[in-house]
Structures are given as C-alpha cells and as structure tokens.
Tab-separated table of C-alpha atoms and ligand atoms in Angstrom:
chain	number	residue	atom	x	y	z
A	196	MET	CA	-99.237	-108.479	-109.339
A	197	ASP	CA	-97.412	-106.923	-105.968
A	198	SER	CA	-98.532	-104.533	-104.030
A	199	GLN	CA	-96.132	-101.637	-105.725
A	200	GLU	CA	-98.312	-102.293	-109.425
A	201	LEU	CA	-101.430	-102.509	-107.145
A	202	ASN	CA	-100.978	-99.498	-105.927
A	203	GLN	CA	-100.131	-97.841	-108.939
A	204	ARG	CA	-96.233	-97.266	-108.369
A	205	GLY	CA	-94.269	-99.892	-110.324
A	206	ASN	CA	-91.007	-100.254	-110.383
A	207	TRP	CA	-88.076	-100.425	-113.206
A	208	GLY	CA	-87.625	-103.823	-114.802
A	209	SER	CA	-83.728	-103.275	-114.586
A	210	LYS	CA	-80.852	-101.226	-113.692
A	211	ILE	CA	-80.204	-100.649	-117.612
A	212	ALA	CA	-84.350	-100.035	-117.754
A	213	PHE	CA	-83.430	-97.261	-115.454
A	214	ILE	CA	-80.472	-95.763	-116.953
A	215	PHE	CA	-82.508	-95.638	-120.421
A	216	ALA	CA	-85.434	-93.880	-118.574
A	217	ALA	CA	-83.825	-91.561	-116.472
A	218	SER	CA	-81.566	-90.723	-119.480
A	219	GLY	CA	-84.541	-89.766	-121.735
A	220	SER	CA	-85.499	-87.751	-119.073
A	221	ALA	CA	-82.347	-85.932	-119.359
A	222	ILE	CA	-81.422	-85.849	-122.779
A	223	GLY	CA	-83.962	-83.563	-124.763
A	224	LEU	CA	-84.218	-80.132	-126.250
A	225	GLY	CA	-81.864	-79.050	-123.630
A	226	ASN	CA	-79.328	-81.089	-125.035
A	227	ILE	CA	-79.803	-80.544	-129.069
A	228	TRP	CA	-81.377	-76.984	-128.920
A	229	ARG	CA	-80.677	-75.256	-126.015
A	230	PHE	CA	-76.886	-76.296	-125.740
A	231	PRO	CA	-75.540	-75.328	-128.942
A	232	MET	CA	-77.507	-72.412	-128.360
A	233	MET	CA	-75.570	-71.455	-125.273
A	234	VAL	CA	-72.005	-72.504	-126.903
A	235	GLY	CA	-72.821	-70.198	-129.530
A	236	LEU	CA	-73.708	-67.282	-127.187
A	237	LYS	CA	-71.173	-68.044	-124.588
A	238	GLY	CA	-67.790	-68.046	-126.062
A	239	GLY	CA	-68.024	-71.038	-127.729
A	240	ALA	CA	-65.589	-74.258	-126.179
A	241	ILE	CA	-64.844	-72.279	-122.968
A	242	PHE	CA	-69.024	-72.575	-122.109
A	243	VAL	CA	-68.152	-76.199	-123.519
A	244	LEU	CA	-65.221	-76.797	-120.703
A	245	THR	CA	-67.502	-74.759	-117.953
A	246	TYR	CA	-70.557	-77.044	-118.562
A	247	ILE	CA	-68.948	-80.315	-118.427
A	248	LEU	CA	-66.815	-79.113	-115.073
A	249	SER	CA	-70.084	-78.220	-114.118
A	250	VAL	CA	-71.629	-81.785	-114.351
A	251	ILE	CA	-69.144	-83.388	-112.976
A	252	PHE	CA	-69.056	-81.660	-109.485
A	253	ILE	CA	-72.249	-79.864	-109.271
A	254	GLY	CA	-74.556	-82.348	-111.630
A	255	PHE	CA	-73.436	-85.702	-110.576
A	256	THR	CA	-73.688	-84.443	-106.934
A	257	VAL	CA	-77.134	-83.315	-106.998
A	258	MET	CA	-78.627	-86.369	-109.380
A	259	LEU	CA	-77.105	-88.455	-106.518
A	260	ALA	CA	-78.696	-86.849	-103.498
A	261	GLU	CA	-82.199	-86.795	-105.695
A	262	LEU	CA	-81.979	-90.540	-106.375
A	263	THR	CA	-81.180	-91.438	-102.964
A	264	ILE	CA	-83.553	-89.482	-101.889
A	265	GLY	CA	-86.526	-90.983	-104.111
A	266	ARG	CA	-85.109	-94.735	-103.454
A	267	HIS	CA	-85.145	-94.228	-99.794
A	268	ALA	CA	-88.829	-92.455	-99.862
A	269	LYS	CA	-90.111	-94.655	-102.616
A	270	LYS	CA	-92.675	-91.676	-103.333
A	271	ASN	CA	-93.078	-88.406	-105.514
A	272	PRO	CA	-91.070	-85.041	-104.361
A	273	VAL	CA	-94.070	-84.168	-101.873
A	274	GLY	CA	-94.026	-87.335	-100.407
A	275	ALA	CA	-90.543	-88.022	-100.062
A	276	PHE	CA	-89.792	-84.693	-98.456
A	277	ASN	CA	-92.871	-85.358	-95.986
A	278	PHE	CA	-91.630	-89.479	-95.464
A	279	ILE	CA	-88.121	-88.470	-94.316
A	280	LYS	CA	-89.174	-85.646	-92.023
A	281	PRO	CA	-92.540	-85.849	-91.129
A	282	GLY	CA	-94.811	-82.256	-90.992
A	283	SER	CA	-92.086	-80.688	-91.718
A	284	PRO	CA	-92.142	-77.404	-94.575
A	285	TRP	CA	-89.592	-79.653	-96.131
A	286	LYS	CA	-92.550	-80.706	-98.422
A	287	LEU	CA	-93.250	-76.972	-99.550
A	288	VAL	CA	-89.997	-77.994	-102.140
A	289	GLY	CA	-91.755	-80.688	-103.041
A	290	TYR	CA	-94.670	-79.104	-104.143
A	291	MET	CA	-92.469	-76.440	-105.464
A	292	GLY	CA	-91.344	-79.389	-108.006
A	293	VAL	CA	-94.490	-80.382	-108.850
A	294	ILE	CA	-95.699	-76.946	-110.004
A	295	THR	CA	-91.988	-76.144	-111.361
A	296	GLY	CA	-92.653	-79.518	-114.147
A	297	VAL	CA	-96.078	-78.442	-115.254
A	298	PHE	CA	-94.839	-75.441	-115.987
A	299	ILE	CA	-92.047	-76.345	-117.780
A	300	LEU	CA	-94.002	-78.685	-119.746
A	301	SER	CA	-96.319	-76.195	-120.328
A	302	TYR	CA	-93.395	-74.360	-122.673
A	303	TYR	CA	-91.372	-77.057	-123.104
A	304	ALA	CA	-93.946	-79.289	-125.452
A	305	VAL	CA	-94.831	-76.239	-127.858
A	306	VAL	CA	-90.950	-76.502	-128.857
A	307	ALA	CA	-91.144	-80.324	-128.870
A	308	GLY	CA	-94.900	-79.144	-131.002
A	309	TRP	CA	-92.182	-77.301	-133.292
A	310	ALA	CA	-89.994	-79.903	-133.768
A	311	ALA	CA	-93.402	-81.969	-134.786
A	312	GLY	CA	-94.116	-79.406	-137.647
A	313	TYR	CA	-90.747	-78.784	-138.880
A	314	LEU	CA	-90.609	-82.829	-139.132
A	315	TYR	CA	-93.574	-82.358	-141.352
A	316	LYS	CA	-92.274	-79.705	-143.219
A	317	THR	CA	-88.878	-80.909	-144.403
A	318	THR	CA	-90.637	-84.372	-145.277
A	319	ILE	CA	-92.649	-82.771	-147.790
A	320	GLY	CA	-90.033	-80.482	-148.977
A	321	THR	CA	-91.425	-77.122	-147.853
A	322	PHE	CA	-87.628	-75.953	-147.319
A	323	ARG	CA	-86.494	-76.865	-150.727
A	324	ARG	CA	-86.806	-73.250	-152.602
A	325	LEU	CA	-84.486	-72.280	-149.675
A	326	SER	CA	-81.540	-73.420	-152.023
A	327	THR	CA	-82.501	-70.579	-154.779
A	328	PHE	CA	-81.779	-68.128	-152.295
A	329	SER	CA	-78.090	-66.175	-151.351
A	330	GLY	CA	-77.009	-66.069	-147.696
A	331	GLU	CA	-79.000	-63.072	-146.297
A	332	GLU	CA	-82.013	-63.538	-148.550
A	333	ALA	CA	-82.252	-67.493	-147.810
A	334	TRP	CA	-82.456	-65.940	-144.095
A	335	GLU	CA	-85.235	-63.576	-145.028
A	336	VAL	CA	-87.298	-66.331	-146.386
A	337	SER	CA	-86.842	-68.942	-143.705
A	338	ASP	CA	-87.439	-65.994	-141.200
A	339	ILE	CA	-90.927	-65.494	-142.504
A	340	ILE	CA	-91.486	-69.569	-143.318
A	341	PHE	CA	-90.950	-69.825	-139.130
A	342	LYS	CA	-92.880	-66.761	-138.303
A	343	ASN	CA	-96.015	-67.742	-140.072
A	344	PHE	CA	-95.845	-71.304	-138.357
A	345	SER	CA	-95.380	-69.839	-135.147
A	346	ALA	CA	-98.233	-67.593	-135.416
A	347	ASN	CA	-100.810	-69.893	-137.294
A	348	PRO	CA	-102.950	-70.897	-133.775
A	349	LEU	CA	-103.979	-73.444	-135.177
A	350	GLU	CA	-100.885	-75.311	-136.884
A	351	VAL	CA	-99.027	-74.352	-133.069
A	352	LEU	CA	-101.685	-76.052	-131.347
A	353	ILE	CA	-102.305	-79.115	-133.554
A	354	CYS	CA	-98.251	-79.835	-133.322
A	355	LEU	CA	-98.427	-78.959	-128.929
A	356	PHE	CA	-101.914	-81.230	-128.770
A	357	ILE	CA	-100.259	-84.033	-130.302
A	358	VAL	CA	-97.300	-83.861	-128.135
A	359	ILE	CA	-99.170	-83.621	-124.971
A	360	ALA	CA	-101.354	-86.465	-126.341
A	361	LEU	CA	-98.743	-88.714	-127.055
A	362	THR	CA	-97.168	-87.808	-123.541
A	363	THR	CA	-100.092	-88.579	-121.365
A	364	PHE	CA	-100.617	-92.226	-123.348
A	365	VAL	CA	-96.933	-93.040	-122.523
A	366	ILE	CA	-97.543	-91.775	-118.622
A	367	SER	CA	-101.032	-93.858	-118.505
A	368	LYS	CA	-99.308	-97.189	-119.214
A	369	GLY	CA	-97.728	-96.890	-115.912
A	370	VAL	CA	-93.701	-97.223	-115.235
A	371	LYS	CA	-92.888	-100.651	-116.907
A	372	GLY	CA	-95.414	-100.932	-119.715
A	373	GLY	CA	-95.382	-97.067	-120.431
A	374	ILE	CA	-91.464	-95.369	-119.843
A	375	GLU	CA	-89.755	-98.067	-119.651
A	376	ARG	CA	-91.080	-99.952	-122.915
A	377	TRP	CA	-90.957	-96.573	-124.937
A	378	SER	CA	-87.302	-95.043	-123.247
A	379	LYS	CA	-86.541	-98.830	-124.563
A	380	ILE	CA	-86.996	-98.278	-128.199
A	381	LEU	CA	-86.427	-94.522	-127.973
A	382	MET	CA	-83.076	-94.167	-126.906
A	383	PRO	CA	-81.233	-96.742	-128.622
A	384	ALA	CA	-82.913	-94.997	-131.576
A	385	LEU	CA	-82.004	-91.747	-130.888
A	386	PHE	CA	-78.082	-92.970	-130.306
A	387	PHE	CA	-78.223	-94.092	-133.664
A	388	LEU	CA	-79.598	-90.432	-135.402
A	389	ILE	CA	-77.144	-89.004	-133.394
A	390	ILE	CA	-74.315	-90.876	-134.267
A	391	ILE	CA	-75.163	-90.913	-138.331
A	392	LEU	CA	-75.555	-87.235	-138.264
A	393	ALA	CA	-72.528	-86.243	-136.288
A	394	VAL	CA	-70.415	-88.397	-138.930
A	395	ARG	CA	-72.209	-87.008	-141.569
A	396	ALA	CA	-71.792	-83.576	-140.349
A	397	LEU	CA	-67.659	-84.232	-139.758
A	398	THR	CA	-67.454	-85.173	-143.371
A	399	LEU	CA	-68.069	-82.204	-144.358
A	400	PRO	CA	-65.933	-80.190	-146.212
A	401	GLY	CA	-64.499	-77.325	-144.156
A	402	ALA	CA	-66.004	-78.786	-140.874
A	403	GLU	CA	-62.651	-77.884	-139.191
A	404	THR	CA	-63.299	-74.440	-138.482
A	405	GLY	CA	-66.750	-75.150	-136.851
A	406	LEU	CA	-65.059	-77.826	-134.533
A	407	SER	CA	-62.603	-75.042	-133.595
A	408	PHE	CA	-64.710	-72.931	-132.697
A	409	TYR	CA	-66.408	-75.637	-130.875
A	410	LEU	CA	-63.482	-77.649	-128.953
A	411	LYS	CA	-60.743	-74.787	-128.897
A	412	PRO	CA	-61.042	-73.093	-125.572
A	413	LYS	CA	-60.192	-69.252	-125.461
A	414	LEU	CA	-59.539	-68.136	-121.724
A	415	SER	CA	-60.301	-64.601	-123.081
A	416	GLU	CA	-63.863	-65.407	-123.293
A	417	PHE	CA	-64.103	-66.343	-119.398
A	418	ASN	CA	-66.236	-64.448	-116.783
A	419	ALA	CA	-69.436	-65.183	-114.749
A	420	ASP	CA	-71.596	-65.221	-117.562
A	421	VAL	CA	-70.063	-68.632	-118.790
A	422	ILE	CA	-70.411	-70.376	-115.175
A	423	PHE	CA	-73.269	-69.304	-114.280
A	424	PHE	CA	-75.030	-70.445	-117.614
A	425	ALA	CA	-73.084	-73.070	-117.722
A	426	VAL	CA	-74.056	-74.504	-114.571
A	427	GLY	CA	-77.878	-73.673	-115.184
A	428	GLN	CA	-77.674	-75.608	-118.715
A	429	ALA	CA	-76.039	-78.493	-116.031
A	430	PHE	CA	-79.521	-78.615	-114.367
A	431	PHE	CA	-82.168	-78.474	-117.208
A	432	SER	CA	-79.931	-80.396	-118.730
A	433	LEU	CA	-79.766	-83.539	-116.733
A	434	SER	CA	-83.246	-82.990	-115.237
A	435	LEU	CA	-82.487	-81.691	-111.787
A	436	GLY	CA	-83.958	-79.505	-109.662
A	437	MET	CA	-87.688	-80.573	-109.376
A	438	GLY	CA	-87.549	-84.117	-108.271
A	439	THR	CA	-88.097	-85.859	-111.580
A	440	MET	CA	-84.980	-87.971	-110.270
A	441	MET	CA	-85.999	-88.254	-106.831
A	442	THR	CA	-89.245	-89.754	-108.615
A	443	TYR	CA	-87.589	-91.548	-110.926
A	444	GLY	CA	-85.412	-93.335	-107.968
A	445	SER	CA	-88.557	-94.124	-106.070
A	446	TYR	CA	-88.908	-96.944	-108.738
A	447	ILE	CA	-85.153	-98.144	-108.402
A	448	SER	CA	-84.608	-101.820	-106.451
A	449	LYS	CA	-82.789	-101.505	-103.229
A	450	LYS	CA	-80.216	-103.453	-104.678
A	451	ASP	CA	-78.952	-100.995	-107.291
A	452	ASN	CA	-76.093	-99.137	-107.668
A	453	LEU	CA	-77.252	-95.136	-107.356
A	454	VAL	CA	-73.609	-94.453	-107.927
A	455	SER	CA	-72.960	-95.619	-111.510
A	456	SER	CA	-76.562	-94.846	-112.416
A	457	ALA	CA	-76.173	-91.482	-111.822
A	458	GLY	CA	-72.835	-91.550	-113.729
A	459	TRP	CA	-73.977	-93.203	-116.376
A	460	VAL	CA	-77.412	-90.912	-116.813
A	461	CYS	CA	-74.707	-87.875	-116.242
A	462	PHE	CA	-72.127	-89.446	-118.877
A	463	SER	CA	-74.586	-90.338	-121.253
A	464	ASP	CA	-76.047	-86.663	-121.539
A	465	VAL	CA	-72.746	-85.120	-121.872
A	466	LEU	CA	-72.101	-87.084	-124.631
A	467	VAL	CA	-75.329	-86.307	-126.487
A	468	ALA	CA	-75.161	-82.653	-125.665
A	469	LEU	CA	-71.333	-82.600	-126.855
A	470	LEU	CA	-72.228	-84.664	-130.443
A	471	ALA	CA	-74.967	-82.570	-130.803
A	472	GLY	CA	-72.216	-79.414	-131.274
A	473	ILE	CA	-70.390	-81.724	-133.439
A	474	ILE	CA	-73.263	-82.175	-135.487
A	475	ILE	CA	-74.443	-78.200	-135.288
A	476	PHE	CA	-71.329	-76.047	-135.852
A	477	PRO	CA	-69.905	-77.988	-138.532
A	478	THR	CA	-72.870	-77.509	-140.231
A	479	LEU	CA	-73.466	-73.803	-139.522
A	480	PHE	CA	-69.780	-73.231	-140.253
A	481	THR	CA	-69.583	-75.102	-144.025
A	482	THR	CA	-73.061	-73.312	-145.040
A	483	PRO	CA	-72.611	-69.690	-146.592
A	484	GLY	CA	-73.997	-67.117	-145.236
A	485	ILE	CA	-74.380	-68.620	-141.719
A	486	SER	CA	-72.481	-67.946	-138.865
A	487	PRO	CA	-72.786	-69.265	-134.920
A	488	ASP	CA	-74.274	-65.532	-134.270
A	489	LYS	CA	-76.933	-66.452	-136.301
A	490	PHE	CA	-78.041	-69.392	-133.542
A	491	GLN	CA	-78.228	-67.400	-130.548
A	492	ALA	CA	-80.652	-66.182	-128.022
A	493	GLU	CA	-84.074	-66.574	-129.606
A	494	THR	CA	-86.018	-69.821	-128.808
A	495	GLY	CA	-87.004	-69.704	-132.504
A	496	LEU	CA	-83.348	-69.562	-134.448
A	497	MET	CA	-82.530	-73.081	-134.553
A	498	PHE	CA	-85.548	-73.432	-136.401
A	499	GLN	CA	-84.637	-70.374	-138.656
A	500	VAL	CA	-81.291	-71.903	-139.452
A	501	LEU	CA	-81.789	-75.297	-139.879
A	502	PRO	CA	-84.027	-75.143	-142.960
A	503	ILE	CA	-81.378	-73.066	-144.465
A	504	VAL	CA	-78.684	-75.794	-144.232
A	505	ILE	CA	-80.716	-78.474	-145.178
A	506	SER	CA	-81.828	-76.958	-148.519
A	507	LYS	CA	-78.106	-75.714	-149.481
A	508	MET	CA	-76.323	-79.243	-147.920
A	509	PRO	CA	-76.038	-82.337	-150.314
A	510	GLY	CA	-78.621	-84.823	-149.245
A	511	GLY	CA	-80.022	-82.216	-146.721
A	512	ASN	CA	-83.630	-83.374	-146.760
A	513	ILE	CA	-83.003	-86.856	-145.652
A	514	PHE	CA	-80.690	-84.943	-142.766
A	515	GLY	CA	-83.049	-82.922	-142.243
A	516	ILE	CA	-85.724	-85.466	-141.526
A	517	LEU	CA	-83.358	-87.704	-139.599
A	518	PHE	CA	-82.747	-84.280	-137.493
A	519	PHE	CA	-86.316	-83.558	-136.308
A	520	ILE	CA	-86.994	-87.016	-135.495
A	521	LEU	CA	-84.347	-86.746	-133.720
A	522	LEU	CA	-85.391	-83.749	-131.937
A	523	LEU	CA	-88.642	-85.285	-131.375
A	524	ILE	CA	-87.838	-88.420	-129.684
A	525	ALA	CA	-85.440	-86.706	-127.401
A	526	ALA	CA	-88.035	-84.213	-126.737
A	527	LEU	CA	-90.730	-86.629	-126.044
A	528	THR	CA	-88.904	-88.840	-123.568
A	529	SER	CA	-88.677	-85.530	-121.654
A	530	THR	CA	-91.923	-84.923	-121.531
A	531	ILE	CA	-92.928	-88.327	-120.081
A	532	SER	CA	-90.735	-87.128	-117.084
A	533	LEU	CA	-91.994	-83.730	-116.625
A	534	LEU	CA	-95.638	-85.142	-116.776
A	535	GLU	CA	-94.758	-88.078	-114.408
A	536	VAL	CA	-94.318	-86.099	-111.238
A	537	PRO	CA	-97.071	-84.400	-110.793
A	538	THR	CA	-99.104	-87.817	-111.767
A	539	ALA	CA	-96.748	-89.610	-108.873
A	540	TYR	CA	-97.411	-87.246	-106.910
A	541	LEU	CA	-101.702	-87.215	-107.720
A	542	ILE	CA	-101.132	-91.296	-107.206
A	543	ASP	CA	-98.830	-91.423	-104.258
A	544	GLU	CA	-100.807	-88.456	-101.799
A	545	ARG	CA	-104.632	-88.073	-103.226
A	546	ASN	CA	-105.020	-92.049	-104.313
A	547	TRP	CA	-106.007	-91.146	-108.007
A	548	LYS	CA	-106.061	-94.111	-110.352
A	549	ARG	CA	-102.472	-93.397	-112.985
A	550	SER	CA	-105.007	-93.269	-116.111
A	551	LYS	CA	-107.160	-90.410	-114.598
A	552	ALA	CA	-103.838	-88.411	-112.995
A	553	ALA	CA	-102.575	-88.957	-116.375
A	554	PHE	CA	-105.683	-87.287	-118.209
A	555	VAL	CA	-106.077	-84.581	-115.834
A	556	ILE	CA	-102.504	-83.074	-116.198
A	557	GLY	CA	-102.045	-83.942	-119.680
A	558	LEU	CA	-105.052	-82.011	-119.549
A	559	SER	CA	-103.978	-78.476	-117.545
A	560	SER	CA	-100.539	-78.640	-119.206
A	561	PHE	CA	-102.321	-78.253	-122.532
A	562	LEU	CA	-104.635	-75.341	-121.304
A	563	LEU	CA	-101.227	-73.720	-119.455
A	564	ALA	CA	-99.234	-74.382	-122.591
A	565	ILE	CA	-102.041	-71.937	-124.831
A	566	PRO	CA	-100.535	-68.806	-123.546
A	567	SER	CA	-96.710	-69.772	-124.521
A	568	ALA	CA	-97.836	-71.499	-127.857
A	569	LEU	CA	-99.191	-68.426	-129.084
A	570	SER	CA	-96.746	-66.225	-127.576
A	571	HIS	CA	-94.953	-65.591	-130.742
A	572	GLU	CA	-97.261	-63.036	-132.668
A	573	ALA	CA	-100.790	-64.912	-132.810
A	574	VAL	CA	-101.794	-63.503	-129.856
A	575	LYS	CA	-99.851	-59.409	-128.801
A	576	ILE	CA	-100.716	-59.602	-125.436
A	577	PHE	CA	-98.768	-62.672	-124.823
A	578	THR	CA	-96.534	-61.840	-127.315
A	579	LYS	CA	-95.439	-58.666	-125.505
A	580	LEU	CA	-95.103	-60.486	-122.110
A	581	LYS	CA	-92.570	-62.936	-123.884
A	582	ILE	CA	-94.865	-66.096	-122.163
A	583	MET	CA	-91.786	-68.491	-123.221
A	584	ALA	CA	-88.695	-66.921	-122.558
A	585	ASN	CA	-90.090	-65.652	-119.524
A	586	MET	CA	-91.449	-69.157	-118.095
A	587	ASP	CA	-87.722	-70.355	-119.127
A	588	LEU	CA	-86.211	-67.766	-117.005
A	589	ILE	CA	-88.232	-68.635	-114.276
A	590	PHE	CA	-88.902	-71.971	-114.021
A	591	GLY	CA	-86.173	-73.976	-116.188
A	592	ASN	CA	-83.235	-71.614	-114.880
A	593	ILE	CA	-84.592	-69.861	-111.595
A	594	MET	CA	-87.025	-72.735	-109.549
A	595	LEU	CA	-84.733	-75.449	-110.886
A	596	ALA	CA	-81.094	-73.594	-109.107
A	597	ILE	CA	-83.735	-72.749	-105.836
A	598	GLY	CA	-84.723	-76.436	-105.776
A	599	ALA	CA	-81.140	-77.911	-106.262
A	600	LEU	CA	-79.782	-75.433	-103.683
A	601	PHE	CA	-82.759	-76.556	-101.187
A	602	ILE	CA	-82.289	-80.479	-102.099
A	603	SER	CA	-78.258	-80.409	-101.145
A	604	ILE	CA	-79.351	-78.214	-97.788
A	605	PHE	CA	-82.026	-80.545	-96.858
A	606	LEU	CA	-79.909	-83.603	-97.304
A	607	SER	CA	-76.892	-82.454	-95.781
A	608	TYR	CA	-77.993	-80.571	-93.094
A	609	SER	CA	-81.630	-82.242	-92.224
A	610	TRP	CA	-81.548	-85.487	-93.234
A	611	LYS	CA	-78.061	-85.662	-92.570
A	612	THR	CA	-75.350	-87.282	-95.271
A	613	LYS	CA	-75.018	-90.705	-93.003
A	614	ASN	CA	-78.629	-91.702	-93.601
A	615	ALA	CA	-78.182	-91.201	-96.567
A	616	LEU	CA	-75.043	-93.537	-96.942
A	617	LYS	CA	-77.120	-95.874	-95.748
A	618	GLU	CA	-79.330	-95.838	-98.525
A	619	ILE	CA	-76.651	-95.527	-100.816
A	620	GLU	CA	-74.600	-97.856	-99.734
A	621	SER	CA	-77.556	-100.722	-99.433
A	622	GLY	CA	-76.788	-101.427	-103.056
A	623	ASN	CA	-73.031	-100.556	-103.589
A	624	LYS	CA	-71.025	-101.162	-100.467
A	625	HIS	CA	-67.553	-99.560	-102.036
A	626	PHE	CA	-68.804	-96.739	-102.516
A	627	SER	CA	-65.008	-95.144	-103.582
A	628	LEU	CA	-65.970	-91.463	-104.695
A	629	LYS	CA	-67.383	-91.223	-100.918
A	630	PRO	CA	-65.022	-87.800	-100.078
A	631	PHE	CA	-65.901	-86.293	-103.175
A	632	TRP	CA	-69.158	-86.865	-103.121
A	633	LEU	CA	-69.744	-85.339	-99.406
A	634	ILE	CA	-67.624	-82.395	-99.886
A	635	ASN	CA	-69.711	-81.712	-102.700
A	636	ILE	CA	-73.034	-81.877	-101.544
A	637	LYS	CA	-72.611	-80.683	-98.285
A	638	PHE	CA	-70.273	-77.345	-99.129
A	639	LEU	CA	-69.741	-77.251	-102.779
A	640	ALA	CA	-72.889	-77.662	-104.343
A	641	PRO	CA	-74.613	-75.339	-101.822
A	642	ILE	CA	-72.442	-72.223	-101.789
A	643	VAL	CA	-71.990	-72.115	-105.936
A	644	ILE	CA	-75.915	-72.470	-106.152
A	645	PHE	CA	-76.238	-69.965	-104.050
A	646	ILE	CA	-73.887	-67.516	-104.966
A	647	ILE	CA	-75.603	-67.628	-109.042
A	648	LEU	CA	-78.671	-67.202	-107.535
A	649	ILE	CA	-77.828	-63.513	-105.798
A	650	PHE	CA	-75.875	-63.382	-109.268
A	651	ILE	CA	-79.518	-63.956	-111.019
A	652	ILE	CA	-81.133	-61.700	-108.947
A	653	ILE	CA	-78.841	-58.755	-109.356
A	654	LYS	CA	-79.037	-59.264	-112.578
A	655	THR	CA	-82.756	-59.155	-112.899
A	656	ILE	CA	-82.974	-56.148	-111.135
A	657	THR	CA	-80.388	-54.466	-112.852
A	658	GLY	CA	-81.547	-55.309	-116.458
B	17	PFF	N1	-83.256	-82.527	-119.338
B	17	PFF	C1	-84.469	-82.010	-120.278
B	17	PFF	C2	-83.385	-81.595	-121.069
B	17	PFF	O1	-82.474	-81.441	-121.821
B	17	PFF	O2	-84.306	-81.206	-122.353
B	17	PFF	C3	-85.454	-80.836	-119.737
B	17	PFF	C4	-86.105	-81.364	-118.585
B	17	PFF	C5	-86.960	-82.266	-118.371
B	17	PFF	C6	-85.816	-80.557	-117.340
B	17	PFF	C7	-87.002	-82.787	-117.091
B	17	PFF	C8	-86.144	-80.699	-116.443
B	17	PFF	C9	-86.705	-81.744	-115.820
B	17	PFF	F1	-87.275	-82.274	-114.802
C-alpha cells in the first residue's frame, strides 16, 4: 500500500480509468433529461449548435483549468486553493464548491430516484394501459400517474434512499475500488444502451421530422437567452464550476496527458447529449399527440411524455426498460462524483476515514434532499417554495457559473498561467492548443461568464 492509499486518497489505475470516471460524472441527467428539454425549449438546432461551441471554447477551457489545479495540489477544492495560495481567501471558492455539491446532490438524487421508480413501473407494465387512450387523454392519464407518484412521500423517499445508499456504498469503497471499478462497468453499458436506443429511434417511420427540428438550425431563433442557457448547460453537463473535476484531477498521475483527457471527457459528454436528442426527438415526433412543446420547462415532463411514447411504440416496453436503466446508470455515476467532493474534503482537511466521511455526507444529503423530494405536491409549503426548481436555478446554474468564473480568474491572475502550463506540460510536452487555451482562460471565459451572470441577475430582478 502506498502513502496515497494510507491517507485514504488513492489514484486512478490508468488514464483510461480516469476518462471513464470523469465521463461518468459528466454524462448524467444533464445529458439525457436536461439537454433535450433545453433543446425543446430554446429553439431546437440553434441551441444545439451554441451548446457545442460553448463546450469547445469555454467548457474545455475550464475543464483543463480544474484538472490542472487538482493534479498540481493533489487535494479537494478547499485544500487545493489553500495549497496554491496558502492563507488567502481563495479557499472560500473551494468551500463554495463543496457546499454547491451537497445541494446539487440533494435535488439531483431525487430525479435519479424518479428514474428508479419509473424503471420499476415500466417493468411491471404500469404504462401499458396508456396505449388505449388518444393523444390528449393519454397525456392526462400519464400526468395523473406522475403526479400520484411524485406526490407520494413514501415512494419518492424510498427511491431517493436507494439512490443515496448506492452512491454512498460506491464512494465508501474509495477511488480505485469504488468509483473506478463501477465506472468501468457502468460506462460501457451506458454507451451500449444509448447506441441501441438511437438506432431504434432512427429507424422509426417518420423520424426525419424530429431530426430536422433537432439538427437544422434556424437563425431566427437565436438570441441572448440561447447563449445563456447553452453556456449554463455546458457547465452543468461537464460537471464544472464546483471542483468536481479538480477533485477527480487530484487522482491523476503526473505522467498523464491532461489536455487529451479533458478533450475525451468533453467529446464523450457532447456525444451522449447528441445521441440522447437523437433518441428523444424522432420518438416524440412520431408519437401522435406529442410535440416538443410538451417536453419543456418543468422537471417532471420527461416522466410524463415517455410513458405515452413507450405505450404506443411497437416493442415500447423493452425500449422503456432500457431507457430508464440508461437514465439510472447515467445518474448514478454523476451522484457518485457529487458525493466525492465533500468526502474528499473531509478526508484531506479533517483527516476523517473515507467510510465515515461517505456515510456522514450520504446521510446529510438524504436529509437535505427531503424538501426537494416532497416539493411535488407531497408537502404544500415545499411545493409553494418550488424547492427543486429553485435549487437547480441557484446551485445548478448560478453557483456553477460563479465557481467557473472564480476558477478561471484564480488560474490566470493569482496562480498565473505560467505555473499552470508547467503542470500541464509535465505530462504533455507538445501542448499544441496552448495559444487557444491561454486566450480562452484569460479573456474569453471570464468575460463571457461575467456577462452571463449579469444577465441572470437582471433577469431574476425583473422577473
Ligand atoms: N454533469 C452531471 C450531469 O450532466 O448530469 C451533473 C453534475 C455532476 C453537475 C457533478 C455538477 C457536478 F459537479
């Protein structure tokens, strides 16, 4: 056992193990549930295009920044800022990340729990009867099924408990024996499932209409909102802005190439988001009575639309079972990364044992998740406060953007890019994207994120 393992930190076994684990964090509900929802809401293909550009110019840039800081410091976000600039207020950005992680987990795990619940319902054939109703009626019945499920405290809390318990179990087993081991099994399974489902969707009669909504940009739909949501989606989807990639980067060996690792994670994340759209849009457009506007805004809509699609499609039950397994796997590899950040903090900074840290954070997240879990009509006050939607706005959008802004400013102007370059070049002597990355991290990323934050503040104030 080396000293890394003795102090409970651990390291990835190989570069590919890191890529699986980090893609596992990145690929999640953000790709399969949130991305198609945003595409439906924000103008279709033009959103897709803006999102891809945001990942290339800003997402990749911040991802490489987080990995570099993490590997250099070999610590959780709080420890990393404190290691590079001891005694400075920068560690507050680390604390912000740890707290953001626990709060994102608190609503994210609820939606993951819904996926578990819907997997069960699909398996026992709950949605079969929807096939006997016409478009609008089917919609109403599906709505009732979802409302009954999400408003039933016992059912949602059991599903939530299962998700948090599985996540805590994996985290308690450590970096190699837990995260790496499970990512290596779950991620190939996820890729396999998503390809089968995409082929199935593409071969549906009439798939072209859905595809053209999804892939043919209409410039007239482009506006500031599209940029704001596309950049926000890029941060959320790539797990950036709260130190997750810093923490995962802290387990990477000095010899590994951070640039290509960041590139692979961004590429696989975009690929899965695009494939998720390929599954969703042709399927939606070929189901009578369903259109993309039915797929918007509210958290629960995917859970209302899919059962109808499943019930009306030939072989739909198998499609449904595979789809919800896919959603659950994608969600679990992300909840794992959300729990790892505060766990690493307790291990590094407070010298806690991994198993104790995982248990305490797991239990706290469960308790913190209860208001979100009960915010869909189960408890009136939580419903009125729109706990889940507000958690996503505050922590999933605003806090991640603030975190990413501080990370790019910290790297460029406090730690300085020349020191970051030394770290990057220890595993990659020929960093050919150097000029591109330097311009983006010093200027483009901070400026764009700053403007976006101002935009959000104005929008929130003016309602
Ligand atoms: N990237 C995850 C997804 O797309 O579902 C969500 C997420 C995980 C966000 C971890 C932030 C994070 F730190």
